[in-house]
């Protein structure tokens, strides 16, 4: 999973590509590269993040007003200059950048090798450039045709851009990996997502599976790879603006996005009433409901299952999307699947959605990204309205998912208005949670914890789901091993891990005070350091994070200080909170 960008137009391509790559860096950041076309193809690529790359090898020197760029998150082949994109054919007459996985690359590679092609990387992507070269030689109908013939042989997922030394155009194609075209005043820009385009335009075309777009300096023409014919694609205007995708006064996107939550939780419940009504009807008539998601979105699903049960008396099955295939045989045309994904492009989620559709089940998509695959593949859409989230960690989108699911649970119980006013009343509470004094307290706590090797988190019910999300936040950004447990499970084994000074966070609500408190006592009795996250202090706590008691909304209220703590732990350990190692914002591989 990577970020790709391309430009063709009046301007020099390099400055646009560099800015675009910087905007896309959150999608992958182990290596970076660009190719431009002048009278030849000029390529520059290397290992590392983009700022380093600009200094270490001269990315800015590439000339031409046609170019493509790539920021990589390695899947096939180690992180190396040879494996960085763009990749070329034997003659360096074609260059390509690719996001996705070519499943039949071995087979294609063997065939091409037998014909004399020499490969210089271990990637699956390089076969695309050689395949285009081969098609150019077999059938001299030009670059565009050669690309289309080559693309037809690819199995797997791709968003890809190709340029030729001999023609002034970019040929783009998409299948199961995102690709969007920005129609800017000075030219056409291709990108893996809209937020990278906002600097130049809000007028976009979302490519669909098996679309090919051919952009020359004046126009973009669309073809269908499936039907071998020219097609038309309408443009959309994006509601997000460039300011939303900038850090502004904040040191990191993570901090900015945490701070936005007082507003984003309120925006999440601004939904079209008729759509909500239709979704409620689907829930009522369904015989079997599943919530599926990955990572933080899975934790929102888990929270949702407790809320649906508690508030609406409705049973839902919660499944990590990558495990959904084990439940596929339960799906029928009466099953309802809620697919929850911030990006709407997570391959595991899309795979689950496709399985559901094959069985005739209905799918409700909950996502933040309007042009995403999930939007197209769901039967109904609930948009999270969080604005662009750039940091690799989900923060504001997680709490928006919680709000949307709470709204559905309350609406099912006939308490929709009550839910809206409760959420509005959270605005001030959330502002307090992100205030300077809270932040200072958490900074101090981070100072106590940042050298710890292990952190544990316990909670029951909604607080168990929150503990899981808090543990994910801390581990992914600070690399401290953090594990969440259902409070009652502690005594069944994990208690053996508690030593003198082991930090254990206890997420407590008035609903489960006594039981969780006694679990905290068990920790304390073994010398563990108990950090309470609750509305009241208790002698069992060595340290206390004070949050208001908000019952069904505790998952939002208790998650926010944990996001800030995770941020501070990363800063204290001199890590980049926006781009944790080995991770990417949008995981488009299975
Ligand atoms: O875009 P999605 O919500 O489908 O992404 C799912 C996970 O990849 C995501 O939540 C991931 O776990 C984040 N790094 C969490 O901060």
Coordinates of C-alpha atoms and ligand atoms in Angstrom, one line a residue:
X1 CA 0.0 0.0 0.0
X2 CA 1.5 3.2 -1.2
X3 CA 0.6 6.7 -2.5
X4 CA 0.8 7.6 -6.1
X5 CA 0.6 11.0 -7.8
X6 CA 0.8 12.2 -11.4
X7 CA 0.7 15.5 -13.2
X8 CA 0.3 16.6 -16.8
X9 CA -0.3 20.2 -17.8
X10 CA 1.3 23.6 -18.3
X11 CA 3.4 23.7 -15.2
X12 CA 6.7 22.0 -14.3
X13 CA 5.6 18.7 -12.9
X14 CA 8.2 18.3 -10.1
X15 CA 7.0 20.9 -7.6
X16 CA 3.5 19.6 -7.9
X17 CA 4.6 16.0 -7.5
X18 CA 6.7 16.8 -4.5
X19 CA 3.9 18.6 -2.7
X20 CA 1.5 15.8 -3.7
X21 CA 3.9 13.1 -2.4
X22 CA 4.3 15.0 0.9
X23 CA 0.5 15.1 1.2
X24 CA 0.4 11.3 0.5
X25 CA 3.3 10.4 2.7
X26 CA 1.0 9.1 5.4
X27 CA 0.1 6.2 3.0
X28 CA 3.6 4.9 3.0
X29 CA 7.0 6.3 3.8
X30 CA 9.8 3.8 3.4
X31 CA 11.0 5.0 0.0
X32 CA 10.1 7.6 -2.5
X33 CA 10.6 8.3 -6.2
X34 CA 9.6 10.3 -9.2
X35 CA 9.8 10.1 -13.0
X36 CA 9.3 13.0 -15.4
X37 CA 9.3 13.1 -19.2
X38 CA 11.4 15.5 -21.2
X39 CA 13.0 14.2 -24.3
X40 CA 13.6 11.1 -22.2
X41 CA 12.4 9.6 -19.0
X42 CA 14.2 11.1 -16.0
X43 CA 14.0 9.0 -12.8
X44 CA 15.1 9.7 -9.3
X45 CA 14.3 7.5 -6.3
X46 CA 15.6 6.3 -3.0
X47 CA 15.0 5.1 0.5
X48 CA 13.5 7.2 3.3
X49 CA 10.9 9.8 3.9
X50 CA 10.4 12.6 1.4
X51 CA 12.1 15.4 3.4
X52 CA 15.3 13.3 3.7
X53 CA 15.0 12.2 0.1
X54 CA 15.0 15.8 -1.2
X55 CA 18.3 16.4 0.7
X56 CA 19.9 13.1 -0.1
X57 CA 19.2 12.8 -3.8
X58 CA 18.1 15.6 -6.0
X59 CA 14.4 15.0 -6.5
X60 CA 13.9 18.7 -7.4
X61 CA 16.2 18.5 -10.4
X62 CA 13.8 16.5 -12.6
X63 CA 12.5 18.5 -15.6
X64 CA 9.3 18.2 -17.7
X65 CA 5.6 18.9 -17.4
X66 CA 4.6 15.3 -17.3
X67 CA 5.5 13.3 -14.3
X68 CA 4.6 10.5 -11.8
X69 CA 5.6 9.9 -8.2
X70 CA 5.3 7.3 -5.6
X71 CA 5.7 6.9 -1.8
X72 CA 6.1 3.3 -0.8
X73 CA 5.0 0.9 2.0
X74 CA 6.8 -2.3 1.1
X75 CA 4.9 -5.5 0.4
X76 CA 6.9 -7.4 -2.2
X77 CA 10.6 -6.9 -1.8
X78 CA 12.6 -5.3 0.9
X79 CA 13.0 -1.5 1.3
X80 CA 15.7 -0.7 -1.2
X81 CA 16.5 1.8 -4.0
X82 CA 15.9 -1.0 -6.6
X83 CA 12.5 -1.8 -5.2
X84 CA 11.4 1.9 -4.9
X85 CA 9.1 3.1 -7.7
X86 CA 8.9 4.3 -10.5
X87 CA 9.9 1.1 -12.4
X88 CA 10.9 1.0 -16.0
X89 CA 11.1 -1.4 -18.9
X90 CA 14.4 -2.7 -20.3
X91 CA 14.8 0.3 -22.7
X92 CA 13.7 3.0 -20.1
X93 CA 11.0 4.0 -22.6
X94 CA 8.2 3.4 -20.1
X95 CA 7.9 4.3 -16.4
X96 CA 5.1 3.2 -14.0
X97 CA 4.1 3.8 -10.4
X98 CA 1.7 1.3 -8.8
X99 CA -0.3 0.8 -5.6
X100 CA -1.7 -2.6 -5.0
X101 CA -0.6 -6.2 -5.6
X102 CA -0.2 -8.0 -8.9
X103 CA -1.1 -11.5 -7.9
X104 CA 0.1 -13.1 -11.2
X105 CA 3.4 -11.3 -11.3
X106 CA 5.5 -14.5 -11.1
X107 CA 3.8 -16.0 -14.1
X108 CA 4.1 -12.8 -16.1
X109 CA 7.7 -12.4 -15.1
X110 CA 8.6 -15.9 -16.2
X111 CA 7.1 -15.4 -19.6
X112 CA 8.8 -12.0 -20.0
X113 CA 12.1 -13.3 -18.9
X114 CA 11.9 -16.1 -21.4
X115 CA 11.5 -13.4 -24.0
X116 CA 14.6 -11.7 -22.8
X117 CA 13.3 -9.0 -20.4
X118 CA 15.8 -8.1 -17.7
X119 CA 14.3 -7.3 -14.3
X120 CA 16.0 -5.0 -11.8
X121 CA 13.8 -5.3 -8.7
X122 CA 12.0 -7.9 -6.5
X123 CA 8.7 -6.1 -6.8
X124 CA 5.5 -7.4 -8.3
X125 CA 5.0 -3.9 -9.9
X126 CA 8.0 -4.0 -12.3
X127 CA 6.2 -6.5 -14.5
X128 CA 3.8 -3.8 -15.5
X129 CA 6.4 -1.7 -17.2
X130 CA 7.9 -4.7 -19.1
X131 CA 4.5 -5.9 -20.1
X132 CA 3.7 -2.5 -21.6
X133 CA 7.1 -2.7 -23.4
X134 CA 6.2 -6.1 -24.8
X135 CA 2.8 -5.0 -26.0
X136 CA 4.4 -1.9 -27.7
X137 CA 6.7 -4.3 -29.6
X138 CA 4.0 -6.8 -30.5
X139 CA 1.4 -4.3 -31.8
X140 CA 2.5 -0.9 -32.9
X141 CA -0.8 0.9 -32.1
X142 CA 0.9 3.2 -29.6
X143 CA 1.4 3.6 -25.9
X144 CA -2.3 3.9 -24.9
X145 CA -3.3 0.7 -26.6
X146 CA -0.2 -1.1 -25.3
X147 CA -1.1 -0.1 -21.8
X148 CA -4.6 -1.3 -22.1
X149 CA -3.6 -4.7 -23.5
X150 CA -1.0 -5.0 -20.7
X151 CA -3.6 -4.0 -18.0
X152 CA -6.0 -6.7 -19.2
X153 CA -3.4 -9.4 -18.2
X154 CA -3.0 -8.1 -14.6
X155 CA -4.7 -10.0 -11.8
X156 CA -5.0 -8.5 -8.3
X157 CA -5.3 -4.9 -7.3
X158 CA -3.9 -1.8 -8.9
X159 CA -4.0 2.0 -9.0
X160 CA -1.3 2.7 -11.5
X161 CA 0.1 5.5 -13.7
X162 CA 2.3 5.0 -16.8
X163 CA 4.2 7.4 -18.9
X164 CA 6.1 7.0 -22.1
X165 CA 9.3 8.5 -23.4
X166 CA 7.7 8.9 -26.8
X167 CA 4.2 10.3 -26.1
X168 CA 2.8 13.2 -24.1
X169 CA 0.3 11.5 -21.9
X170 CA -0.4 9.7 -18.7
X171 CA -2.3 6.4 -18.8
X172 CA -4.0 5.5 -15.5
X173 CA -5.9 2.5 -14.4
X174 CA -7.7 1.3 -11.3
X175 CA -8.9 -2.0 -9.8
X176 CA -9.5 -2.4 -6.1
X177 CA -7.0 0.4 -5.1
X178 CA -8.1 4.0 -4.9
X179 CA -7.3 6.5 -7.7
X180 CA -8.8 10.0 -8.2
X181 CA -8.3 12.6 -10.8
X182 CA -8.1 16.3 -10.0
X183 CA -9.2 18.6 -12.8
X184 CA -7.1 21.7 -11.9
X185 CA -6.8 25.0 -13.8
X186 CA -3.2 24.2 -14.9
X187 CA -3.6 20.6 -15.8
X188 CA -4.7 17.1 -14.6
X189 CA -3.4 15.6 -11.4
X190 CA -3.8 11.9 -10.4
X191 CA -3.7 10.9 -6.8
X192 CA -4.4 8.0 -4.4
X193 CA -6.7 10.2 -2.5
X194 CA -8.5 13.6 -2.6
X195 CA -6.8 15.2 0.4
X196 CA -3.6 15.3 -1.6
X197 CA -5.3 17.2 -4.4
X198 CA -7.0 20.0 -2.4
X199 CA -4.1 22.4 -2.9
X200 CA -4.9 22.6 -6.6
X201 CA -8.6 21.7 -7.1
X202 CA -11.8 20.4 -5.5
X203 CA -13.1 19.2 -8.9
X204 CA -12.5 15.5 -9.1
X205 CA -13.3 12.3 -10.9
X206 CA -13.3 9.1 -8.9
X207 CA -12.1 6.2 -11.1
X208 CA -14.0 3.0 -10.8
X209 CA -12.8 -0.6 -11.1
X210 CA -11.5 -1.4 -14.6
X211 CA -11.5 2.2 -15.6
X212 CA -8.6 3.5 -17.7
X213 CA -8.0 7.3 -18.0
X214 CA -5.8 8.8 -20.6
X215 CA -4.8 12.4 -19.9
X216 CA -3.0 14.5 -22.4
X217 CA -2.4 18.2 -22.0
X218 CA -5.9 19.3 -22.9
X219 CA -8.3 16.5 -22.0
X220 CA -8.9 13.3 -20.1
X221 CA -10.6 10.4 -21.9
X222 CA -12.0 7.4 -20.1
X223 CA -12.2 3.8 -21.2
X224 CA -13.6 0.6 -19.7
X225 CA -11.1 -2.3 -19.6
X226 CA -14.0 -4.7 -19.2
X227 CA -16.0 -3.6 -22.2
X228 CA -13.2 -2.3 -24.4
X229 CA -15.0 1.0 -25.1
X230 CA -14.8 4.7 -24.4
X231 CA -17.0 5.7 -21.4
X232 CA -17.9 9.0 -19.7
X233 CA -17.3 9.8 -16.0
X234 CA -18.9 12.7 -14.2
X235 CA -16.9 15.0 -12.0
X236 CA -17.7 15.7 -8.4
X237 CA -16.9 18.7 -6.2
X238 CA -15.2 17.8 -2.9
X239 CA -16.5 19.4 0.2
X240 CA -13.2 19.2 2.1
X241 CA -10.9 22.2 1.7
X242 CA -7.1 22.6 1.7
X243 CA -7.0 24.2 5.1
X244 CA -8.5 21.0 6.7
X245 CA -5.7 19.0 5.3
X246 CA -3.0 21.3 6.8
X247 CA -1.5 21.1 10.3
X248 CA -2.0 24.8 10.9
X249 CA -0.7 25.9 14.4
X250 CA -0.3 22.3 15.6
X251 CA 3.0 20.4 15.8
X252 CA 1.5 17.3 14.4
X253 CA -1.7 16.2 12.6
X254 CA -2.4 13.8 15.4
X255 CA -2.7 16.7 17.9
X256 CA -4.8 18.7 15.5
X257 CA -7.2 15.9 14.9
X258 CA -7.5 15.1 18.6
X259 CA -8.4 18.7 19.2
X260 CA -11.1 18.7 16.5
X261 CA -13.2 16.2 18.2
X262 CA -15.5 18.5 20.1
X263 CA -16.8 19.5 16.6
X264 CA -16.5 16.3 14.7
X265 CA -18.6 14.3 17.2
X266 CA -21.4 16.8 16.6
X267 CA -20.9 16.6 12.8
X268 CA -21.1 12.8 12.9
X269 CA -24.7 12.8 13.9
X270 CA -25.8 15.2 11.2
X271 CA -27.4 12.6 9.0
X272 CA -30.1 12.6 6.5
X273 CA -33.2 11.4 8.5
X274 CA -34.6 9.4 5.6
X275 CA -31.4 7.4 5.3
X276 CA -31.3 6.8 9.1
X277 CA -34.9 5.6 8.9
X278 CA -34.2 3.3 6.1
X279 CA -31.2 1.8 8.0
X280 CA -33.4 1.3 11.1
X281 CA -36.0 -0.5 9.0
X282 CA -33.2 -2.8 7.7
X283 CA -32.1 -3.5 11.2
X284 CA -35.6 -4.3 12.3
X285 CA -36.3 -6.7 9.6
X286 CA -32.8 -8.4 9.5
X287 CA -32.4 -11.9 10.7
X288 CA -28.8 -11.7 11.9
X289 CA -26.7 -8.5 12.0
X290 CA -22.9 -8.3 11.7
X291 CA -20.6 -5.4 12.5
X292 CA -17.2 -5.7 10.7
X293 CA -14.1 -3.5 10.8
X294 CA -10.4 -3.5 11.4
X295 CA -8.2 -1.8 14.0
X296 CA -9.9 1.2 15.6
X297 CA -12.9 0.7 13.4
X298 CA -13.2 -2.8 14.9
X299 CA -13.2 -1.3 18.3
X300 CA -16.0 1.1 17.3
X301 CA -17.9 -2.0 16.2
X302 CA -17.2 -3.8 19.5
X303 CA -18.5 -0.7 21.4
X304 CA -21.5 -0.7 19.0
X305 CA -22.3 -4.3 19.9
X306 CA -22.5 -3.4 23.6
X307 CA -24.6 -0.3 22.8
X308 CA -27.0 -2.1 20.5
X309 CA -27.5 -4.7 23.2
X310 CA -27.8 -2.3 26.1
X311 CA -29.7 0.5 24.6
X312 CA -31.8 -1.2 21.9
X313 CA -31.9 -4.8 23.0
X314 CA -30.6 -5.8 19.6
X315 CA -28.0 -8.6 19.2
X316 CA -25.2 -8.0 16.8
X317 CA -22.2 -10.2 15.9
X318 CA -18.9 -8.3 15.9
X319 CA -16.2 -9.7 13.6
X320 CA -12.7 -8.5 12.7
X321 CA -13.0 -8.1 8.9
X322 CA -10.1 -10.3 8.1
X323 CA -11.9 -13.2 10.0
X324 CA -15.2 -12.6 8.4
X325 CA -14.8 -15.5 6.0
X326 CA -15.2 -17.9 8.9
X327 CA -18.8 -16.7 9.4
X328 CA -19.7 -16.4 5.7
X329 CA -21.9 -19.6 5.8
X330 CA -24.3 -17.8 8.2
X331 CA -25.0 -15.1 5.6
X332 CA -28.3 -15.1 3.8
X333 CA -30.3 -12.4 2.0
X334 CA -31.9 -11.6 5.4
X335 CA -28.5 -10.8 7.0
X336 CA -27.5 -7.2 7.5
X337 CA -23.8 -6.3 7.5
X338 CA -22.5 -2.9 8.9
X339 CA -19.1 -2.3 7.3
X340 CA -17.2 0.3 9.3
X341 CA -14.0 1.8 7.7
X342 CA -12.7 5.3 8.0
X343 CA -10.9 5.2 4.7
X344 CA -13.5 3.0 2.9
X345 CA -10.6 1.3 1.2
X346 CA -9.4 -1.3 3.7
X347 CA -9.0 -4.5 1.7
X348 CA -10.1 -6.8 4.5
X349 CA -13.4 -4.8 4.9
X350 CA -14.0 -4.7 1.2
X351 CA -13.4 -8.4 1.0
X352 CA -16.0 -9.0 3.8
X353 CA -18.5 -6.7 1.9
X354 CA -18.0 -8.6 -1.3
X355 CA -18.6 -11.9 0.6
X356 CA -21.8 -10.5 2.0
X357 CA -23.0 -9.3 -1.4
X358 CA -22.3 -12.7 -2.9
X359 CA -24.7 -14.2 -0.4
X360 CA -27.3 -11.6 -1.1
X361 CA -26.9 -9.8 2.3
X362 CA -27.5 -6.1 2.6
X363 CA -24.6 -3.8 3.5
X364 CA -24.6 -0.5 5.4
X365 CA -21.4 1.4 4.8
X366 CA -20.0 3.7 7.5
X367 CA -17.1 5.6 6.2
X368 CA -15.4 9.1 6.1
X369 CA -14.4 9.1 2.5
X370 CA -17.0 10.0 0.0
X371 CA -15.4 8.6 -3.2
X372 CA -14.2 5.4 -1.6
X373 CA -14.8 1.9 -2.7
X374 CA -17.0 1.2 0.3
X375 CA -19.4 3.9 -0.7
X376 CA -19.9 2.3 -4.1
X377 CA -20.2 -1.2 -2.7
X378 CA -22.7 -0.6 0.2
X379 CA -26.4 -0.5 -0.2
X380 CA -26.8 2.5 2.2
X381 CA -24.2 5.0 3.3
X382 CA -23.7 6.8 6.6
X383 CA -20.9 9.4 6.2
X384 CA -18.8 10.2 9.3
X385 CA -18.3 13.9 8.3
X386 CA -15.0 14.1 10.2
X387 CA -13.0 15.9 7.4
X388 CA -9.7 14.6 6.3
X389 CA -7.7 12.6 8.8
X390 CA -4.1 12.6 7.9
X391 CA -2.3 11.1 10.9
X392 CA -1.9 7.3 10.4
X393 CA -3.7 6.8 13.8
X394 CA -7.5 7.1 13.9
X395 CA -8.6 9.6 16.5
X396 CA -11.4 11.9 15.4
X397 CA -12.7 9.3 13.0
X398 CA -12.9 6.7 15.8
X399 CA -15.0 8.9 18.0
X400 CA -17.2 9.8 15.0
X401 CA -17.8 6.2 14.3
X402 CA -18.8 5.8 18.0
X403 CA -21.3 8.7 17.7
X404 CA -22.9 7.4 14.6
X405 CA -23.4 3.9 16.0
X406 CA -24.7 5.4 19.3
X407 CA -27.2 7.4 17.2
X408 CA -28.4 4.2 15.6
X409 CA -28.7 2.4 18.9
X410 CA -30.7 5.2 20.5
X411 CA -32.9 5.7 17.4
X412 CA -33.7 2.0 17.4
X413 CA -34.9 2.5 21.0
X414 CA -37.0 5.5 19.9
X415 CA -34.6 7.8 21.7
X416 CA -33.0 9.6 18.8
X417 CA -33.7 13.2 20.0
X418 CA -32.4 12.3 23.5
X419 CA -29.2 11.0 21.9
X420 CA -28.7 14.2 19.8
X421 CA -29.0 16.4 22.8
X422 CA -26.7 14.2 24.9
X423 CA -24.1 14.3 22.2
X424 CA -24.4 18.1 21.9
X425 CA -23.9 18.4 25.6
X426 CA -20.6 16.5 25.2
X427 CA -19.2 19.5 23.3
X428 CA -17.9 21.3 26.4
X429 CA -16.8 18.1 28.1
X430 CA -14.7 17.2 25.0
X431 CA -13.2 20.8 25.0
X432 CA -12.1 20.3 28.6
X433 CA -10.6 16.9 27.8
X434 CA -8.3 18.5 25.2
X435 CA -7.6 21.6 27.3
X436 CA -4.1 22.7 28.2
X437 CA -4.4 21.6 31.8
X438 CA -5.5 18.1 30.9
X439 CA -2.7 18.0 28.3
X440 CA -0.1 19.0 30.9
X441 CA -1.3 16.3 33.3
X442 CA -1.0 13.7 30.6
X443 CA 2.4 15.0 29.6
X444 CA 3.5 14.4 33.2
X445 CA 2.0 10.9 33.2
X446 CA 3.9 10.2 29.9
X447 CA 7.0 11.2 31.7
X448 CA 6.4 8.4 34.3
X449 CA 5.5 5.8 31.7
X450 CA 7.7 6.3 28.6
X451 CA 10.4 4.0 29.6
X452 CA 8.1 1.1 30.6
X453 CA 8.2 -2.0 28.6
X454 CA 4.7 -3.2 29.2
X455 CA 1.4 -1.4 29.9
X456 CA -1.9 -3.2 30.6
X457 CA -5.5 -1.9 30.4
X458 CA -8.6 -3.3 32.0
X459 CA -12.3 -2.6 31.7
X460 CA -15.7 -4.2 31.5
X461 CA -18.4 -3.8 28.9
X462 CA -18.1 -0.5 27.1
X463 CA -14.9 0.1 29.1
X464 CA -13.4 -3.1 27.8
X465 CA -13.8 -1.9 24.2
X466 CA -12.3 1.5 25.2
X467 CA -9.4 -0.3 26.9
X468 CA -8.7 -2.1 23.6
X469 CA -8.7 1.1 21.6
X470 CA -6.5 2.8 24.2
X471 CA -4.0 -0.1 24.0
X472 CA -4.0 0.1 20.2
X473 CA -3.3 3.9 20.3
X474 CA -0.4 3.5 22.7
X475 CA 1.3 0.5 21.0
X476 CA 1.0 1.8 17.5
X477 CA 2.5 5.2 18.2
X478 CA 4.9 4.7 21.1
X479 CA 5.9 1.1 20.3
X480 CA 5.4 0.2 24.0
X481 CA 3.8 -3.2 24.4
X482 CA 0.3 -2.5 25.6
X483 CA -2.4 -5.1 26.1
X484 CA -6.1 -4.7 27.0
X485 CA -8.0 -7.3 29.0
X486 CA -11.6 -7.7 30.1
X487 CA -11.3 -6.9 33.8
X488 CA -12.7 -10.3 34.8
X489 CA -10.0 -12.1 32.7
X490 CA -7.1 -10.8 34.6
X491 CA -7.2 -13.5 37.3
X492 CA -7.4 -16.2 34.6
X493 CA -3.7 -15.8 33.6
X494 CA -2.5 -12.3 32.8
X495 CA -2.2 -11.5 36.5
X496 CA 1.1 -13.5 36.4
X497 CA 2.5 -10.6 34.3
X498 CA 2.0 -8.0 37.0
X499 CA 5.2 -7.0 38.9
X500 CA 6.2 -4.2 41.1
X501 CA 5.5 -1.0 39.2
X502 CA 3.7 -2.5 36.2
X503 CA 1.3 0.1 34.9
X504 CA -2.3 -1.0 34.6
X505 CA -5.0 1.4 33.5
X506 CA -8.5 0.8 34.9
X507 CA -11.3 2.2 32.8
X508 CA -14.2 2.5 35.2
X509 CA -17.8 3.7 34.9
X510 CA -20.5 3.9 37.6
X511 CA -22.2 0.9 35.8
X512 CA -19.3 -1.4 36.7
X513 CA -17.5 0.4 39.5
X514 CA -17.4 -2.4 42.1
X515 CA -16.2 -5.2 39.9
X516 CA -13.6 -3.2 38.1
X517 CA -12.4 -1.7 41.3
X518 CA -11.9 -5.2 42.7
X519 CA -9.8 -6.1 39.6
X520 CA -7.8 -3.0 40.3
X521 CA -7.3 -4.2 43.9
X522 CA -5.9 -7.5 42.5
X523 CA -3.3 -5.6 40.5
X524 CA -2.4 -3.4 43.5
X525 CA -1.9 -6.4 45.7
X526 CA 0.8 -7.6 43.3
X527 CA 2.6 -4.3 43.3
X528 CA 1.1 -3.0 40.1
X529 CA 0.7 0.7 39.6
X530 CA -3.0 1.4 39.0
X531 CA -4.1 4.4 36.9
X532 CA -7.8 5.1 37.1
X533 CA -9.7 6.6 34.3
X534 CA -13.0 7.6 35.8
X535 CA -15.3 10.3 37.2
X536 CA -14.2 9.8 40.8
X537 CA -11.0 9.1 42.6
X538 CA -10.4 6.1 44.7
X539 CA -7.7 4.9 47.1
X540 CA -6.9 2.0 44.8
X541 CA -5.6 4.4 42.2
X542 CA -2.0 5.4 42.3
X543 CA -2.8 8.0 39.6
X544 CA -6.1 9.3 38.5
X545 CA -7.2 10.7 35.1
X546 CA -10.4 12.5 35.8
X547 CA -13.1 12.3 33.2
X548 CA -16.8 13.1 33.5
X549 CA -19.3 10.2 33.9
X550 CA -21.2 10.0 30.6
X551 CA -22.6 6.5 30.8
X552 CA -23.2 5.3 27.2
X553 CA -20.9 8.0 25.9
X554 CA -18.0 7.1 28.2
X555 CA -16.2 5.4 25.3
X556 CA -15.7 8.8 23.6
X557 CA -14.9 10.6 26.9
X558 CA -12.4 8.0 28.1
X559 CA -10.7 7.5 24.7
X560 CA -9.7 11.1 24.2
X561 CA -7.2 11.4 27.2
X562 CA -5.7 8.1 26.0
X563 CA -5.2 9.6 22.5
X564 CA -3.4 12.5 24.1
X565 CA -1.3 10.2 26.3
X566 CA -0.3 8.1 23.3
X567 CA 0.7 11.3 21.5
X568 CA 2.8 12.4 24.5
X569 CA 4.5 9.0 24.8
X570 CA 5.5 9.2 21.2
X571 CA 6.9 12.7 21.5
X572 CA 8.8 11.7 24.7
X573 CA 10.3 8.8 22.9
X574 CA 11.2 11.1 20.0
X575 CA 9.0 9.3 17.5
X576 CA 6.9 10.8 14.7
X577 CA 3.3 10.4 15.9
X578 CA 1.9 11.0 12.4
X579 CA 3.9 8.3 10.8
X580 CA 4.5 5.3 13.0
X581 CA 7.0 2.7 11.7
X582 CA 5.7 -0.1 9.5
X583 CA 2.1 1.3 9.4
X584 CA 0.1 3.1 6.8
X585 CA -3.2 5.0 6.9
X586 CA -5.0 2.9 4.5
X587 CA -4.4 -0.9 4.2
X588 CA -5.3 -2.0 0.8
X589 CA -3.7 -5.4 1.0
X590 CA -5.3 -8.5 2.4
Ligands
LIG1 O1 -9.7 2.9 7.3 P1 -10.1 1.9 8.3 O2 -11.0 2.4 9.4 O3 -10.8 0.7 7.6 O4 -8.8 1.4 8.9 C1 -8.8 0.3 9.8 C2 -7.4 0.2 10.5 O5 -6.4 0.0 9.6 C3 -7.1 1.4 11.3 O6 -8.1 1.7 12.3 C4 -5.8 1.3 12.1 O7 -5.9 0.3 13.0 C5 -5.3 2.6 12.6 N1 -3.9 2.6 12.6 C6 -5.8 2.8 14.0 O8 -5.2 4.0 14.6

